[in-house]
Amino acid sequence: MAERTLSGAILDVDYLIQKDRAAIRLLIKATDGNAYEIFDQEFRPYFYFVPSKTMNKDDILAVSGGDSGAIVKAEDAGKKKRSIFGKDADGYYVFAKSPMEVPRLSAAFLAYGTCYEFDIPFAKRYVIDTGISPFTLYEFELEERDKKLVLKSMKKKEGLVPEVNILSFDIEVYNPLGIPRVNLDPLIMISYVFSSNGKTGGGVITYKKVDLPFVETVKDEKALFNRFMNIVEELDIDIITGYNSANFDITYMIDRAERLGIYFTLSRFEGDTKIERHGLVNRVKIAGRVHVDMYLVVRFIATVGSSEYLLKMNSYTLKNVYEAVSKEKKITVEKKDIYKLWDGSKKDIEELATYNMNDSEALMEVYDKFASIMVELSKITGDMLTDVAVSTAGQLVEFSLMRYAYKNNEIIPNKPDDYEMRSRENNPIEGAYVKTPEPGIYNNIAVFDFRGLYPSIIVSHNIDPSCICEDCMDYYESPIGVKFGKKKRGIVPTILKIMMDERVEVKKLFKKDPSNVSYAAKSLALKIIANSFYGYLGYVRSRWYSRPCAASVTAYGRQYIHNTIDAAEKNHFNVIYSDTDSVLLLLGDNSRESALAFVKKFNAGIPESMELELEDFYTRGVFVGKKSEKGSAGAKKKYALISESGRIKIRGFELVRRDWSKIARETQKRVLETILKEGSKEKAAQIVKDVIKSLKEGKVPLAELAISTQLRKGIDSYDSKSPELAAARKAVQTGQKKKDEVEHAVISYVITKRGSSISDKATLEDFATDYDPDYYINHQVLPATMRILKELDFSEDDLKGLGSQKKLM
């Protein structure tokens, strides 16, 4: 057998069945620029079993189970003592022939004791047990067997990780109903942008003649599929990225290709291109390549609050995200007009091709902005990028704990069953203390945040399920009376301490080299994971769920926030608002220097791992409340601030959704920006008055009044009558549209003057000739803006010009 050595980075791990055995497959990007698949044929699937009474190895091997006549038995077993939540558990590793046998075999063992770790996917099991790190340079000792590279050993080494080849892509589909039908509507264009082996480029593939230099024309739709597959192969792509491509682009291509009789695959090695379920989302599995759906990445980063670009977004469309990231306008066409452009003139088709090309260009820029964060999350947690890109923060925390538990001989706890989850849900944990403000506009505000408050609490007080004790002599006692022993460090505070210390060092390096993208991404990735541990401890589906731990963390948090408020007020600062880990101070007659001096003094009296930091000084803020029978009360995290640099921070506003009319969305946005930038609620109110005036005078274009939503079923399948349904039915009954043109389609409608109810007045945008101003005033513009202006003492009558403002502030 020939032997060889290879250096490279691990991009992905999966497995294949070879000769009735599961063989782990590593996707390697080597330093020679090529990609390889390397097989580990020695690793075996297993679970851990703790018997309820004494059993020896022969007893273990005698247990059998199965169904449909297929009997399974353990191939081998090995005894080893481990621990779970601080308690010893004496049990066996039970090895199965294949990963598919593990669920059946573990079910058979339930009659004799407790099984653990039976639900961990085989590839993840390998990553956990070997401790391998993605995007890290390794040296692999290999031998060739049956024309395959088989792993003998591997070890980390110093050196640069090879550059990966990346391709972004986007498809256009014929869509006369707005939403394309896979059995009827063809794929008409595919655009792509690549960075491969030191070269960059891109283009559009289609089967209509387009006189643009970046467009390649092929024979027909089948040739379009084949050409795209060839391009991915020719460019030797390692990472393919799309935008909502798991739910749409690749799903549509797989289904459409099947109807055309084409074998569609983007795989580099053995294995199909397929859609798999990962938790609550879909992911694309491509053998030998990594797929990253940037829509899921963007939504994740926005959810964990790690990008000011994204936090204030109401809709994570590629257009919105690209424009926020690049500060450039993206080329757009209306989705509903794609089929019209395809059927249109030469100029129309050129417009469509340019739009398609710009989608892939915009996507690549978004990928370049955020993918480095996901790569760092992959390196920190040890999970593969293909999984990290579809994971929640809790799933990333869980994987980190699983790796650390195995390394420290701790059993990975089982997931809760439905009964246990319901029990947890019925016993909620008291959250953070929130000091609510008086609604209004405020000037000269300082915002201070605790740096990683909850992680610091967990580390400082050794909060971990395995550390809870009753009889211990040396312990931390939380404000709710839970004791955490000091004798042994728990795995949760241990991992957090490692991450927090590493982030301190990375931030020092970044300060010296602020242009280093890797330092910035790593610092942010460490922050994301560290800040997610508390939520995971209290998450009802968590393997490491602990109500005493989670409740103790929030209790400590409330204590520290109260202490901060008391100290600030003793130093003559007016605390107008506080929440989980922040306090907002009105500076008033105090200087900025005195605010910073107060914080420095306060930090000297709290645990070393904690620190109250300046977030920023803000020139103005607006706080919105919620009405109750007793008047108005400030609402949790419902405010907007503007800094001296013009940066706007928005928290908690119930901004109108994209299925409202454009006039409502734009008016609300203008009102909020005017209050923040100019500090004038009167000017903000005047904006609304002017819009109402234009509506009454019939001066607003119908395009700004259209409301879009999708019909999810056939028009005869609904029991209730909604405006969009009524508009669709009316169009069919009058012969303006065919039934199959509106069913399951995106409906854009306008509320017109004719009819006795809103549904009666609803007419498809294409056929509307007027609009009902009262509807748009009372059901669109006013509801959108009164969410802000009502707390500044304006009434609807004030804005309609029917009353006078109640009072001036």
mmCIF file of N, CA and C in Angstrom, residues 223-320:
data_model
loop_
_atom_site.group_PDB
_atom_site.id
_atom_site.type_symbol
_atom_site.label_atom_id
_atom_site.label_comp_id
_atom_site.label_asym_id
_atom_site.label_seq_id
_atom_site.Cartn_x
_atom_site.Cartn_y
_atom_site.Cartn_z
ATOM 1 N N ALA A 223 -29.798 22.714 -20.919
ATOM 2 C CA ALA A 223 -28.406 23.134 -21.102
ATOM 3 C C ALA A 223 -27.989 24.150 -20.032
ATOM 4 N N LEU A 224 -28.957 24.936 -19.567
ATOM 5 C CA LEU A 224 -28.695 25.899 -18.500
ATOM 6 C C LEU A 224 -28.246 25.170 -17.229
ATOM 7 N N PHE A 225 -28.964 24.120 -16.868
ATOM 8 C CA PHE A 225 -28.584 23.309 -15.705
ATOM 9 C C PHE A 225 -27.186 22.723 -15.897
ATOM 10 N N ASN A 226 -26.969 22.127 -17.042
ATOM 11 C CA ASN A 226 -25.696 21.436 -17.286
ATOM 12 C C ASN A 226 -24.516 22.396 -17.282
ATOM 13 N N ARG A 227 -24.721 23.582 -17.858
ATOM 14 C CA ARG A 227 -23.633 24.550 -17.892
ATOM 15 C C ARG A 227 -23.272 25.025 -16.489
ATOM 16 N N PHE A 228 -24.276 25.248 -15.660
ATOM 17 C CA PHE A 228 -23.990 25.693 -14.300
ATOM 18 C C PHE A 228 -23.239 24.611 -13.526
ATOM 19 N N MET A 229 -23.654 23.364 -13.668
ATOM 20 C CA MET A 229 -22.944 22.273 -12.996
ATOM 21 C C MET A 229 -21.490 22.202 -13.466
ATOM 22 N N ASN A 230 -21.277 22.402 -14.760
ATOM 23 C CA ASN A 230 -19.913 22.365 -15.310
ATOM 24 C C ASN A 230 -19.054 23.500 -14.753
ATOM 25 N N ILE A 231 -19.646 24.679 -14.615
ATOM 26 C CA ILE A 231 -18.905 25.839 -14.100
ATOM 27 C C ILE A 231 -18.435 25.579 -12.668
ATOM 28 N N VAL A 232 -19.339 25.050 -11.841
ATOM 29 C CA VAL A 232 -18.972 24.736 -10.461
ATOM 30 C C VAL A 232 -17.812 23.733 -10.435
ATOM 31 N N GLU A 233 -17.850 22.754 -11.334
ATOM 32 C CA GLU A 233 -16.797 21.737 -11.403
ATOM 33 C C GLU A 233 -15.495 22.332 -11.931
ATOM 34 N N GLU A 234 -15.585 23.103 -13.022
ATOM 35 C CA GLU A 234 -14.388 23.684 -13.641
ATOM 36 C C GLU A 234 -13.648 24.627 -12.696
ATOM 37 N N LEU A 235 -14.405 25.380 -11.899
ATOM 38 C CA LEU A 235 -13.797 26.341 -10.985
ATOM 39 C C LEU A 235 -13.339 25.695 -9.685
ATOM 40 N N ASP A 236 -13.632 24.402 -9.533
ATOM 41 C CA ASP A 236 -13.191 23.635 -8.364
ATOM 42 C C ASP A 236 -13.647 24.321 -7.072
ATOM 43 N N ILE A 237 -14.939 24.610 -6.999
ATOM 44 C CA ILE A 237 -15.486 25.402 -5.906
ATOM 45 C C ILE A 237 -15.524 24.611 -4.600
ATOM 46 N N ASP A 238 -15.099 25.278 -3.507
ATOM 47 C CA ASP A 238 -15.144 24.675 -2.177
ATOM 48 C C ASP A 238 -16.389 25.101 -1.409
ATOM 49 N N ILE A 239 -16.753 26.381 -1.527
ATOM 50 C CA ILE A 239 -17.904 26.922 -0.796
ATOM 51 C C ILE A 239 -18.867 27.566 -1.788
ATOM 52 N N ILE A 240 -20.113 27.126 -1.769
ATOM 53 C CA ILE A 240 -21.176 27.709 -2.600
ATOM 54 C C ILE A 240 -22.107 28.482 -1.678
ATOM 55 N N THR A 241 -22.383 29.728 -2.027
ATOM 56 C CA THR A 241 -23.273 30.519 -1.194
ATOM 57 C C THR A 241 -24.434 31.072 -2.015
ATOM 58 N N GLY A 242 -25.595 31.058 -1.406
ATOM 59 C CA GLY A 242 -26.804 31.619 -2.007
ATOM 60 C C GLY A 242 -27.529 32.457 -0.974
ATOM 61 N N TYR A 243 -28.687 32.995 -1.358
ATOM 62 C CA TYR A 243 -29.488 33.799 -0.431
ATOM 63 C C TYR A 243 -30.890 33.214 -0.394
ATOM 64 N N ASN A 244 -31.223 32.595 0.726
ATOM 65 C CA ASN A 244 -32.441 31.792 0.871
ATOM 66 C C ASN A 244 -32.417 30.622 -0.106
ATOM 67 N N SER A 245 -31.224 30.160 -0.410
ATOM 68 C CA SER A 245 -31.053 29.113 -1.424
ATOM 69 C C SER A 245 -31.477 27.734 -0.940
ATOM 70 N N ALA A 246 -31.491 27.507 0.385
ATOM 71 C CA ALA A 246 -31.962 26.214 0.884
ATOM 72 C C ALA A 246 -33.466 26.082 0.700
ATOM 73 N N ASN A 247 -34.175 27.172 0.922
ATOM 74 C CA ASN A 247 -35.635 27.135 0.791
ATOM 75 C C ASN A 247 -36.105 27.337 -0.639
ATOM 76 N N PHE A 248 -35.304 28.054 -1.451
ATOM 77 C CA PHE A 248 -35.786 28.324 -2.799
ATOM 78 C C PHE A 248 -34.839 27.845 -3.893
ATOM 79 N N ASP A 249 -33.720 28.531 -4.107
ATOM 80 C CA ASP A 249 -32.909 28.304 -5.309
ATOM 81 C C ASP A 249 -32.570 26.835 -5.540
ATOM 82 N N ILE A 250 -31.905 26.221 -4.572
ATOM 83 C CA ILE A 250 -31.460 24.845 -4.791
ATOM 84 C C ILE A 250 -32.629 23.871 -4.701
ATOM 85 N N THR A 251 -33.572 24.133 -3.816
ATOM 86 C CA THR A 251 -34.772 23.295 -3.754
ATOM 87 C C THR A 251 -35.505 23.315 -5.088
ATOM 88 N N TYR A 252 -35.665 24.509 -5.665
ATOM 89 C CA TYR A 252 -36.363 24.619 -6.953
ATOM 90 C C TYR A 252 -35.576 23.910 -8.049
ATOM 91 N N MET A 253 -34.261 24.065 -8.032
ATOM 92 C CA MET A 253 -33.432 23.436 -9.063
ATOM 93 C C MET A 253 -33.501 21.901 -8.981
ATOM 94 N N ILE A 254 -33.470 21.373 -7.766
ATOM 95 C CA ILE A 254 -33.568 19.917 -7.604
ATOM 96 C C ILE A 254 -34.906 19.413 -8.133
ATOM 97 N N ASP A 255 -35.986 20.069 -7.724
ATOM 98 C CA ASP A 255 -37.328 19.629 -8.133
ATOM 99 C C ASP A 255 -37.567 19.855 -9.623
ATOM 100 N N ARG A 256 -37.100 20.973 -10.125
ATOM 101 C CA ARG A 256 -37.300 21.285 -11.550
ATOM 102 C C ARG A 256 -36.502 20.313 -12.425
ATOM 103 N N ALA A 257 -35.268 20.021 -12.010
ATOM 104 C CA ALA A 257 -34.432 19.090 -12.773
ATOM 105 C C ALA A 257 -35.076 17.711 -12.835
ATOM 106 N N GLU A 258 -35.681 17.302 -11.740
ATOM 107 C CA GLU A 258 -36.349 15.997 -11.724
ATOM 108 C C GLU A 258 -37.469 15.952 -12.755
ATOM 109 N N ARG A 259 -38.221 17.047 -12.881
ATOM 110 C CA ARG A 259 -39.309 17.100 -13.854
ATOM 111 C C ARG A 259 -38.803 17.155 -15.295
ATOM 112 N N LEU A 260 -37.573 17.669 -15.469
ATOM 113 C CA LEU A 260 -36.978 17.724 -16.803
ATOM 114 C C LEU A 260 -36.213 16.443 -17.142
ATOM 115 N N GLY A 261 -36.110 15.543 -16.185
ATOM 116 C CA GLY A 261 -35.360 14.310 -16.415
ATOM 117 C C GLY A 261 -33.862 14.507 -16.381
ATOM 118 N N ILE A 262 -33.401 15.519 -15.617
ATOM 119 C CA ILE A 262 -31.967 15.820 -15.497
ATOM 120 C C ILE A 262 -31.480 15.355 -14.124
ATOM 121 N N TYR A 263 -30.300 14.747 -14.077
ATOM 122 C CA TYR A 263 -29.673 14.454 -12.791
ATOM 123 C C TYR A 263 -28.893 15.704 -12.388
ATOM 124 N N PHE A 264 -29.443 16.435 -11.442
ATOM 125 C CA PHE A 264 -28.816 17.681 -11.008
ATOM 126 C C PHE A 264 -28.016 17.448 -9.738
ATOM 127 N N THR A 265 -26.739 17.731 -9.788
ATOM 128 C CA THR A 265 -25.898 17.640 -8.601
ATOM 129 C C THR A 265 -24.775 18.654 -8.685
ATOM 130 N N LEU A 266 -24.460 19.227 -7.545
ATOM 131 C CA LEU A 266 -23.304 20.120 -7.427
ATOM 132 C C LEU A 266 -22.182 19.434 -6.652
ATOM 133 N N SER A 267 -22.363 18.143 -6.372
ATOM 134 C CA SER A 267 -21.406 17.401 -5.561
ATOM 135 C C SER A 267 -20.071 17.213 -6.285
ATOM 136 N N ARG A 268 -19.029 17.237 -5.506
ATOM 137 C CA ARG A 268 -17.675 17.030 -6.026
ATOM 138 C C ARG A 268 -17.280 15.562 -5.909
ATOM 139 N N PHE A 269 -17.774 14.899 -4.865
ATOM 140 C CA PHE A 269 -17.459 13.494 -4.614
ATOM 141 C C PHE A 269 -18.747 12.682 -4.575
ATOM 142 N N GLU A 270 -18.644 11.431 -4.233
ATOM 143 C CA GLU A 270 -19.807 10.544 -4.208
ATOM 144 C C GLU A 270 -20.868 11.065 -3.239
ATOM 145 N N GLY A 271 -22.110 11.130 -3.708
ATOM 146 C CA GLY A 271 -23.208 11.619 -2.873
ATOM 147 C C GLY A 271 -24.039 12.642 -3.613
ATOM 148 N N ASP A 272 -25.345 12.648 -3.333
ATOM 149 C CA ASP A 272 -26.260 13.565 -4.010
ATOM 150 C C ASP A 272 -26.213 14.954 -3.394
ATOM 151 N N THR A 273 -26.720 15.921 -4.155
ATOM 152 C CA THR A 273 -27.028 17.236 -3.608
ATOM 153 C C THR A 273 -28.465 17.166 -3.095
ATOM 154 N N LYS A 274 -28.661 17.427 -1.807
ATOM 155 C CA LYS A 274 -29.991 17.221 -1.233
ATOM 156 C C LYS A 274 -30.287 18.234 -0.130
ATOM 157 N N ILE A 275 -31.571 18.316 0.190
ATOM 158 C CA ILE A 275 -32.028 19.199 1.260
ATOM 159 C C ILE A 275 -32.265 18.357 2.497
ATOM 160 N N GLU A 276 -31.682 18.770 3.629
ATOM 161 C CA GLU A 276 -31.866 18.074 4.892
ATOM 162 C C GLU A 276 -32.463 19.037 5.921
ATOM 163 N N ARG A 277 -33.107 18.473 6.899
ATOM 164 C CA ARG A 277 -33.666 19.284 7.984
ATOM 165 C C ARG A 277 -32.631 19.410 9.089
ATOM 166 N N HIS A 278 -32.424 20.625 9.571
ATOM 167 C CA HIS A 278 -31.505 20.871 10.688
ATOM 168 C C HIS A 278 -32.246 21.734 11.698
ATOM 169 N N GLY A 279 -32.805 21.086 12.726
ATOM 170 C CA GLY A 279 -33.618 21.839 13.678
ATOM 171 C C GLY A 279 -34.869 22.358 13.007
ATOM 172 N N LEU A 280 -35.032 23.680 13.001
ATOM 173 C CA LEU A 280 -36.224 24.294 12.422
ATOM 174 C C LEU A 280 -35.997 24.836 11.011
ATOM 175 N N VAL A 281 -34.802 24.631 10.459
ATOM 176 C CA VAL A 281 -34.507 25.179 9.132
ATOM 177 C C VAL A 281 -33.984 24.083 8.207
ATOM 178 N N ASN A 282 -33.992 24.392 6.917
ATOM 179 C CA ASN A 282 -33.421 23.482 5.921
ATOM 180 C C ASN A 282 -31.959 23.826 5.684
ATOM 181 N N ARG A 283 -31.190 22.805 5.344
ATOM 182 C CA ARG A 283 -29.820 23.052 4.913
ATOM 183 C C ARG A 283 -29.553 22.223 3.659
ATOM 184 N N VAL A 284 -28.597 22.679 2.873
ATOM 185 C CA VAL A 284 -28.219 21.988 1.643
ATOM 186 C C VAL A 284 -26.967 21.162 1.921
ATOM 187 N N LYS A 285 -27.024 19.898 1.566
ATOM 188 C CA LYS A 285 -25.874 19.011 1.725
ATOM 189 C C LYS A 285 -25.312 18.703 0.344
ATOM 190 N N ILE A 286 -24.059 19.099 0.115
ATOM 191 C CA ILE A 286 -23.387 18.883 -1.167
ATOM 192 C C ILE A 286 -22.112 18.091 -0.893
ATOM 193 N N ALA A 287 -22.051 16.876 -1.354
ATOM 194 C CA ALA A 287 -20.883 16.036 -1.081
ATOM 195 C C ALA A 287 -19.614 16.659 -1.655
ATOM 196 N N GLY A 288 -18.655 16.948 -0.784
ATOM 197 C CA GLY A 288 -17.389 17.504 -1.236
ATOM 198 C C GLY A 288 -17.361 19.011 -1.365
ATOM 199 N N ARG A 289 -18.435 19.660 -1.024
ATOM 200 C CA ARG A 289 -18.455 21.134 -1.014
ATOM 201 C C ARG A 289 -19.266 21.592 0.199
ATOM 202 N N VAL A 290 -19.050 22.847 0.603
ATOM 203 C CA VAL A 290 -19.774 23.436 1.724
ATOM 204 C C VAL A 290 -20.779 24.442 1.169
ATOM 205 N N HIS A 291 -22.017 24.360 1.629
ATOM 206 C CA HIS A 291 -23.034 25.331 1.226
ATOM 207 C C HIS A 291 -23.319 26.269 2.388
ATOM 208 N N VAL A 292 -23.364 27.562 2.099
ATOM 209 C CA VAL A 292 -23.680 28.574 3.108
ATOM 210 C C VAL A 292 -24.823 29.426 2.592
ATOM 211 N N ASP A 293 -25.960 29.356 3.286
ATOM 212 C CA ASP A 293 -27.116 30.187 2.938
ATOM 213 C C ASP A 293 -26.987 31.496 3.708
ATOM 214 N N MET A 294 -26.643 32.562 2.992
ATOM 215 C CA MET A 294 -26.366 33.820 3.673
ATOM 216 C C MET A 294 -27.610 34.457 4.282
ATOM 217 N N TYR A 295 -28.792 34.087 3.816
ATOM 218 C CA TYR A 295 -30.009 34.601 4.460
ATOM 219 C C TYR A 295 -30.062 34.124 5.906
ATOM 220 N N LEU A 296 -29.774 32.839 6.121
ATOM 221 C CA LEU A 296 -29.785 32.300 7.480
ATOM 222 C C LEU A 296 -28.660 32.911 8.317
ATOM 223 N N VAL A 297 -27.520 33.142 7.699
ATOM 224 C CA VAL A 297 -26.392 33.757 8.410
ATOM 225 C C VAL A 297 -26.748 35.173 8.849
ATOM 226 N N VAL A 298 -27.301 35.951 7.920
ATOM 227 C CA VAL A 298 -27.680 37.336 8.227
ATOM 228 C C VAL A 298 -28.729 37.371 9.332
ATOM 229 N N ARG A 299 -29.726 36.506 9.225
ATOM 230 C CA ARG A 299 -30.782 36.468 10.239
ATOM 231 C C ARG A 299 -30.217 36.078 11.599
ATOM 232 N N PHE A 300 -29.268 35.147 11.611
ATOM 233 C CA PHE A 300 -28.625 34.739 12.865
ATOM 234 C C PHE A 300 -27.869 35.901 13.489
ATOM 235 N N ILE A 301 -27.052 36.576 12.692
ATOM 236 C CA ILE A 301 -26.233 37.672 13.215
ATOM 237 C C ILE A 301 -27.118 38.812 13.716
ATOM 238 N N ALA A 302 -28.225 39.060 13.020
ATOM 239 C CA ALA A 302 -29.160 40.087 13.474
ATOM 240 C C ALA A 302 -29.835 39.675 14.782
ATOM 241 N N THR A 303 -30.189 38.388 14.881
ATOM 242 C CA THR A 303 -30.895 37.883 16.070
ATOM 243 C C THR A 303 -30.027 37.989 17.313
ATOM 244 N N VAL A 304 -28.755 37.686 17.184
ATOM 245 C CA VAL A 304 -27.870 37.755 18.355
ATOM 246 C C VAL A 304 -27.358 39.172 18.596
ATOM 247 N N GLY A 305 -27.827 40.122 17.778
ATOM 248 C CA GLY A 305 -27.502 41.529 18.011
ATOM 249 C C GLY A 305 -26.067 41.883 17.763
ATOM 250 N N SER A 306 -25.469 41.276 16.746
ATOM 251 C CA SER A 306 -24.034 41.459 16.532
ATOM 252 C C SER A 306 -23.702 42.269 15.294
ATOM 253 N N SER A 307 -24.634 43.062 14.817
ATOM 254 C CA SER A 307 -24.334 43.925 13.679
ATOM 255 C C SER A 307 -25.263 45.128 13.679
ATOM 256 N N GLU A 308 -24.672 46.304 13.838
ATOM 257 C CA GLU A 308 -25.466 47.526 13.774
ATOM 258 C C GLU A 308 -26.074 47.721 12.389
ATOM 259 N N TYR A 309 -25.446 47.095 11.355
ATOM 260 C CA TYR A 309 -26.012 47.171 10.011
ATOM 261 C C TYR A 309 -27.415 46.569 9.981
ATOM 262 N N LEU A 310 -27.624 45.530 10.784
ATOM 263 C CA LEU A 310 -28.813 44.693 10.647
ATOM 264 C C LEU A 310 -29.856 44.909 11.728
ATOM 265 N N LEU A 311 -29.464 45.460 12.872
ATOM 266 C CA LEU A 311 -30.368 45.512 14.010
ATOM 267 C C LEU A 311 -31.653 46.289 13.725
ATOM 268 N N LYS A 312 -31.569 47.348 12.938
ATOM 269 C CA LYS A 312 -32.749 48.180 12.718
ATOM 270 C C LYS A 312 -33.558 47.752 11.503
ATOM 271 N N MET A 313 -33.226 46.604 10.927
ATOM 272 C CA MET A 313 -33.928 46.158 9.725
ATOM 273 C C MET A 313 -35.253 45.500 10.070
ATOM 274 N N ASN A 314 -36.240 45.791 9.244
ATOM 275 C CA ASN A 314 -37.534 45.155 9.392
ATOM 276 C C ASN A 314 -37.677 43.978 8.437
ATOM 277 N N SER A 315 -36.813 43.929 7.432
ATOM 278 C CA SER A 315 -36.882 42.870 6.425
ATOM 279 C C SER A 315 -35.465 42.573 5.935
ATOM 280 N N TYR A 316 -35.075 41.289 5.992
ATOM 281 C CA TYR A 316 -33.712 40.912 5.634
ATOM 282 C C TYR A 316 -33.637 40.459 4.177
ATOM 283 N N THR A 317 -34.148 41.297 3.278
ATOM 284 C CA THR A 317 -33.983 40.999 1.862
ATOM 285 C C THR A 317 -32.528 41.248 1.473
ATOM 286 N N LEU A 318 -32.108 40.621 0.378
ATOM 287 C CA LEU A 318 -30.746 40.847 -0.098
ATOM 288 C C LEU A 318 -30.531 42.326 -0.387
ATOM 289 N N LYS A 319 -31.523 42.967 -0.955
ATOM 290 C CA LYS A 319 -31.420 44.402 -1.259
ATOM 291 C C LYS A 319 -31.150 45.207 0.015
ATOM 292 N N ASN A 320 -31.944 44.978 1.051
ATOM 293 C CA ASN A 320 -31.784 45.749 2.281
ATOM 294 C C ASN A 320 -30.430 45.492 2.940
#
